[in-house]
Coordinates of C-alpha atoms in Angstrom, one line a residue:
M1 CA 85.9 127.0 101.8
N2 CA 88.7 129.5 102.1
M3 CA 88.9 131.5 98.9
I4 CA 91.7 133.3 97.1
S5 CA 91.1 136.6 95.4
P6 CA 93.4 139.1 93.6
N7 CA 95.1 141.4 96.1
D8 CA 94.4 145.1 95.9
N9 CA 95.8 145.8 99.4
Q10 CA 99.1 147.4 100.3
R11 CA 102.0 144.9 100.3
G12 CA 103.2 143.9 103.7
E13 CA 106.5 142.3 104.7
S14 CA 105.5 138.7 104.1
N15 CA 107.8 136.9 101.6
P16 CA 107.6 133.1 101.8
F17 CA 109.9 132.9 98.7
A18 CA 113.0 134.5 100.2
A19 CA 114.0 131.3 102.2
H20 CA 114.2 129.4 99.0
A21 CA 116.0 131.9 96.8
N22 CA 119.2 129.8 96.8
S23 CA 117.6 126.4 96.2
Q24 CA 119.6 124.0 94.1
V25 CA 116.7 123.7 91.7
L26 CA 117.4 127.2 90.6
S27 CA 121.0 126.5 89.5
R28 CA 121.9 128.0 86.1
V29 CA 122.0 125.8 83.1
V30 CA 124.1 126.3 80.0
K31 CA 124.7 124.7 76.6
R32 CA 128.1 123.5 75.5
P33 CA 129.4 121.9 72.2
L34 CA 129.8 118.2 72.2
V35 CA 132.8 116.4 71.1
G36 CA 133.1 112.8 69.8
V37 CA 136.3 110.8 69.5
G38 CA 137.4 109.1 66.2
K39 CA 139.0 105.7 65.7
D40 CA 142.4 107.3 65.8
G41 CA 141.6 109.1 69.0
S42 CA 141.2 112.5 67.4
E43 CA 138.4 114.8 68.6
L44 CA 135.3 115.1 66.3
P45 CA 132.8 117.9 66.7
V46 CA 129.1 116.8 66.9
S47 CA 126.9 118.8 64.7
G48 CA 123.3 119.5 65.2
H49 CA 123.3 118.8 69.0
V50 CA 124.8 120.3 72.2
G51 CA 125.1 119.3 75.8
T52 CA 123.3 120.9 78.8
Y53 CA 125.2 121.3 82.0
T54 CA 124.7 122.8 85.5
I55 CA 127.0 123.2 88.4
H56 CA 126.8 121.5 91.9
D57 CA 129.3 122.3 94.5
G58 CA 131.5 124.1 92.0
S59 CA 131.6 121.1 89.6
P60 CA 130.0 120.7 86.2
V61 CA 127.1 118.2 85.9
F62 CA 126.0 116.9 82.6
L63 CA 122.2 116.9 82.1
G64 CA 121.5 115.7 78.6
V65 CA 121.8 116.1 74.8
V66 CA 119.6 118.5 73.0
S67 CA 119.3 120.1 69.5
D68 CA 121.6 123.1 69.0
N69 CA 118.5 125.3 68.5
Y70 CA 117.2 124.4 71.9
E71 CA 116.6 127.5 74.0
V72 CA 117.7 127.2 77.6
V73 CA 115.0 128.9 79.8
Q74 CA 116.4 129.3 83.3
F75 CA 114.2 127.8 86.0
K76 CA 115.1 130.6 88.3
D77 CA 113.7 133.2 85.8
I78 CA 110.5 131.3 85.5
V79 CA 109.9 130.9 89.2
Q80 CA 110.9 134.6 90.0
K81 CA 108.3 135.8 87.5
A82 CA 105.6 133.5 88.8
E83 CA 106.3 134.6 92.4
Q84 CA 106.3 138.3 91.4
V85 CA 102.7 137.6 90.1
M86 CA 101.8 135.8 93.3
T87 CA 103.1 138.6 95.5
N88 CA 100.7 140.9 93.6
F89 CA 97.9 138.4 93.4
F90 CA 97.6 137.1 96.9
T91 CA 97.1 139.0 100.2
P92 CA 99.9 139.0 102.8
E93 CA 97.8 136.6 104.9
Q94 CA 97.4 134.2 102.1
L95 CA 101.2 134.4 101.3
D96 CA 102.0 133.6 104.9
G97 CA 100.3 130.2 104.4
V98 CA 102.2 129.3 101.2
K99 CA 104.4 126.3 101.7
I100 CA 107.1 125.6 99.2
K101 CA 108.6 122.2 98.3
D102 CA 111.5 121.9 95.6
V103 CA 111.9 118.6 93.8
M104 CA 114.9 117.6 91.6
G105 CA 115.7 114.5 89.6
R106 CA 118.7 113.3 87.6
Q107 CA 120.9 115.9 89.2
G108 CA 118.9 118.8 87.8
A109 CA 117.7 117.4 84.4
F110 CA 114.2 117.7 86.0
V111 CA 113.3 120.5 88.5
E112 CA 109.9 121.3 90.0
R113 CA 108.7 123.9 92.6
R114 CA 105.4 123.1 94.4
Y115 CA 103.3 125.7 96.2
T116 CA 100.7 124.5 98.7
V117 CA 98.3 127.4 99.4
A118 CA 97.1 126.4 102.9
A119 CA 94.8 129.5 103.0
F120 CA 92.9 128.1 100.1
S121 CA 91.5 124.8 101.5
D122 CA 88.3 122.9 102.1
A123 CA 87.1 120.0 104.2
L124 CA 86.2 116.8 102.5
E125 CA 83.9 114.2 104.2
Y126 CA 83.6 110.6 102.9
G127 CA 80.4 109.0 102.0
N128 CA 79.3 105.3 102.5
T129 CA 81.0 104.8 105.8
T130 CA 81.2 101.2 106.9
A131 CA 82.1 101.5 110.6
K132 CA 81.5 103.9 113.4
T133 CA 85.3 104.1 114.0
L134 CA 86.0 105.0 110.4
E135 CA 87.9 108.2 109.6
V136 CA 85.3 110.2 107.9
G137 CA 87.1 113.3 106.6
T138 CA 90.2 115.2 105.6
T139 CA 91.3 118.6 104.4
V140 CA 92.6 119.3 100.9
A141 CA 94.5 122.6 99.9
A142 CA 95.2 124.0 96.5
E143 CA 98.5 123.3 94.9
L144 CA 100.3 125.1 92.2
R145 CA 103.3 123.5 90.4
I146 CA 106.0 124.7 88.0
A147 CA 108.3 122.2 86.4
T148 CA 110.8 121.9 83.6
G149 CA 113.6 119.8 82.3
Y150 CA 116.9 120.2 80.5
D151 CA 117.4 116.8 78.8
G152 CA 115.2 117.6 75.9
E153 CA 112.5 115.2 77.1
R154 CA 110.3 117.6 79.2
R155 CA 108.5 120.8 78.6
T156 CA 107.9 123.7 80.9
T157 CA 104.6 123.0 82.6
L158 CA 102.3 124.9 85.0
S159 CA 99.6 122.9 86.6
T160 CA 97.0 123.2 89.5
G161 CA 95.8 120.5 91.8
T162 CA 95.1 119.5 95.3
R163 CA 97.1 118.2 98.2
D164 CA 95.6 116.1 100.9
L165 CA 97.0 117.7 104.0
V166 CA 96.5 114.6 106.2
C167 CA 98.0 111.8 104.0
N168 CA 100.0 114.1 101.7
N169 CA 98.6 112.6 98.5
G170 CA 98.8 114.9 95.6
M171 CA 96.4 115.1 92.7
T172 CA 97.3 117.3 89.8
A173 CA 96.2 118.2 86.3
L174 CA 93.2 115.8 86.0
S175 CA 92.0 117.7 82.9
S176 CA 93.7 119.5 80.1
M177 CA 92.4 122.9 81.5
D178 CA 94.6 122.5 84.5
L179 CA 97.9 122.1 82.6
F180 CA 99.9 124.6 80.6
S181 CA 102.8 123.2 78.7
R182 CA 105.4 124.9 76.5
R183 CA 108.6 123.8 74.9
H184 CA 111.9 125.6 75.7
T185 CA 111.7 128.7 73.6
K186 CA 112.5 132.3 74.2
N187 CA 108.8 133.1 75.1
S188 CA 108.2 130.0 77.5
G189 CA 109.1 132.1 80.5
N190 CA 106.7 135.0 79.4
I191 CA 105.2 136.6 82.6
D192 CA 101.9 136.9 80.8
V193 CA 101.1 133.2 81.4
F194 CA 101.2 133.3 85.1
T195 CA 98.2 135.6 85.8
P196 CA 95.7 133.3 84.0
W197 CA 97.3 130.3 85.8
L198 CA 96.7 131.9 89.2
E199 CA 93.2 133.2 88.2
E200 CA 92.3 129.6 87.2
C201 CA 93.4 128.3 90.6
G202 CA 90.3 129.3 92.4
P203 CA 87.6 127.9 90.0
S204 CA 89.9 124.8 89.3
F205 CA 90.3 124.0 93.0
H206 CA 86.5 124.5 93.5
N207 CA 85.7 122.1 90.7
K208 CA 88.1 119.5 92.0
V209 CA 86.6 119.6 95.4
E210 CA 83.2 119.2 94.1
Q211 CA 84.4 116.3 92.0
M212 CA 86.0 114.7 95.0
R213 CA 82.7 115.0 96.9
E214 CA 81.0 113.3 94.1
W215 CA 83.6 110.5 94.2
A216 CA 83.2 110.2 98.1
N217 CA 79.5 109.8 97.6
T218 CA 79.7 107.3 94.8
P219 CA 79.4 103.8 96.3
V220 CA 81.5 100.9 94.8
Q221 CA 81.7 97.1 95.2
A222 CA 85.0 95.3 95.8
S223 CA 84.5 93.1 92.8
Q224 CA 83.7 95.9 90.6
V225 CA 86.7 97.8 91.7
E226 CA 89.0 94.9 91.1
D227 CA 87.6 94.5 87.6
V228 CA 88.2 98.1 86.9
I229 CA 91.8 98.2 88.3
R230 CA 92.8 95.2 86.2
A231 CA 91.3 96.9 83.0
L232 CA 93.1 100.1 83.4
P233 CA 95.6 101.0 80.4
K234 CA 99.0 99.5 80.5
M235 CA 98.2 97.8 83.9
S236 CA 100.3 94.7 84.6
N237 CA 99.1 91.9 86.9
Q238 CA 101.8 92.5 89.4
K239 CA 101.1 96.3 89.6
A240 CA 97.3 95.6 89.8
E241 CA 97.9 93.4 92.9
K242 CA 99.9 96.0 94.6
I243 CA 97.4 98.8 93.9
L244 CA 94.5 96.6 95.0
E245 CA 96.2 96.0 98.3
R246 CA 96.4 99.9 98.6
V247 CA 92.7 100.3 97.5
W248 CA 91.5 97.8 100.3
K249 CA 93.4 99.8 102.9
E250 CA 92.0 103.1 101.6
M251 CA 88.5 101.7 101.6
R252 CA 88.9 100.5 105.2
E253 CA 89.8 104.1 106.2
R254 CA 87.6 106.1 103.9
G255 CA 84.7 103.8 103.1
N256 CA 83.6 101.9 100.0
N257 CA 83.5 104.8 97.7
A258 CA 85.2 106.0 94.5
Y259 CA 87.3 108.6 96.3
A260 CA 89.0 105.8 98.2
V261 CA 89.9 104.2 94.9
T262 CA 91.4 107.5 93.5
S263 CA 93.2 108.1 96.7
A264 CA 95.0 104.7 96.3
L265 CA 96.1 105.8 92.8
T266 CA 97.4 109.1 94.0
F267 CA 99.2 107.3 96.8
Y268 CA 101.0 105.3 94.1
S269 CA 102.0 108.5 92.2
S270 CA 103.0 110.6 95.3
H271 CA 105.2 108.2 97.3
N272 CA 108.4 106.3 96.9
S273 CA 107.2 103.7 99.6
N274 CA 107.7 100.1 100.5
E275 CA 104.4 99.4 98.8
F276 CA 105.5 101.1 95.6
P277 CA 109.3 101.6 95.6
V278 CA 111.1 103.4 92.9
R279 CA 113.8 101.1 91.4
N280 CA 117.2 102.6 92.2
T281 CA 119.1 103.1 89.0
G282 CA 121.9 105.2 90.5
N283 CA 120.6 108.0 88.5
D284 CA 118.7 110.1 91.0
N285 CA 115.4 109.1 89.3
V286 CA 112.8 109.2 92.1
A287 CA 111.4 112.7 91.1
T288 CA 111.1 111.8 87.4
T289 CA 109.6 108.5 88.2
L290 CA 106.9 110.0 90.4
A291 CA 106.3 112.7 87.7
D292 CA 105.7 109.9 85.1
R293 CA 103.5 108.0 87.6
E294 CA 101.3 111.2 87.8
L295 CA 100.8 111.2 84.2
Q296 CA 99.9 107.5 84.3
V297 CA 97.4 108.1 87.0
Q298 CA 95.8 111.0 85.0
A299 CA 95.4 108.6 82.1
W300 CA 93.9 105.9 84.4
V301 CA 91.3 108.3 85.9
G302 CA 90.3 109.5 82.4
S303 CA 90.1 106.0 81.0
E304 CA 86.8 104.3 80.0
P305 CA 87.0 101.6 82.7
F306 CA 87.5 104.2 85.5
Q307 CA 84.8 106.5 84.1
Q308 CA 82.4 103.6 84.1
L309 CA 83.1 103.0 87.7
L310 CA 82.3 106.7 88.5
A311 CA 79.1 106.4 86.4
A312 CA 77.9 103.1 88.0

């Protein structure tokens, strides 16, 4: 396992963040009064609420309605503070391997930055192989995420997780220890929160890999898996059929084990695919839908039916 440790060395020239300094997810957000229209066409001020707006290509973009005491915490400020801590925490070699992906939904009402730390990775072999030609392993890397929203529906969150470097499935925040969440307040961008977040990355990643190894070595039966999938919270028959199709594919590639089942669930939460398409509402909703799916998968993995599968 490649490990991350706090960096006490002299800083080099490595700066993987510079290329993303002008990303659209970092656009400034402002509050503005809302005005209604009376029956006679006159303008009526809206009390207690304001609108949030950003700018794209020089034009204002409406994001949402929030209470008038809502504090806009700029995503750019949060990211810059986090990356300042990362620069001091990681070695230049570790920084060189950091890959950044920005995600935006609903024109900026939801924004997220993901850091895949390739230098912090581990090999994972699958147990219970069923054929000599079966793919028997992959590599997972640590992933750090920062996300926030400006429509009043989402908090600022920091989470740690893993990224399968072969199939690009992501698994984040499978326990409450992995997730920091705070409302939009003056202190939600406090730099003090980022150091413990990074310090937790190492132990959290190690624990996740060990958990995945346990799953990979936990044999499961097809009939047992089908019963569990159908019993998951808020699982419709139609969705169960689609997920089971993915489970059988994952089991052919990874073996009849619990890790193959979790991989099917994280494929559902990580991809807007032909298997699991995001319904196009015309409101730029792919990112927010996948974020909601991740929360759903966390609930499924923590549910009693799934835990019984792991304990079987």
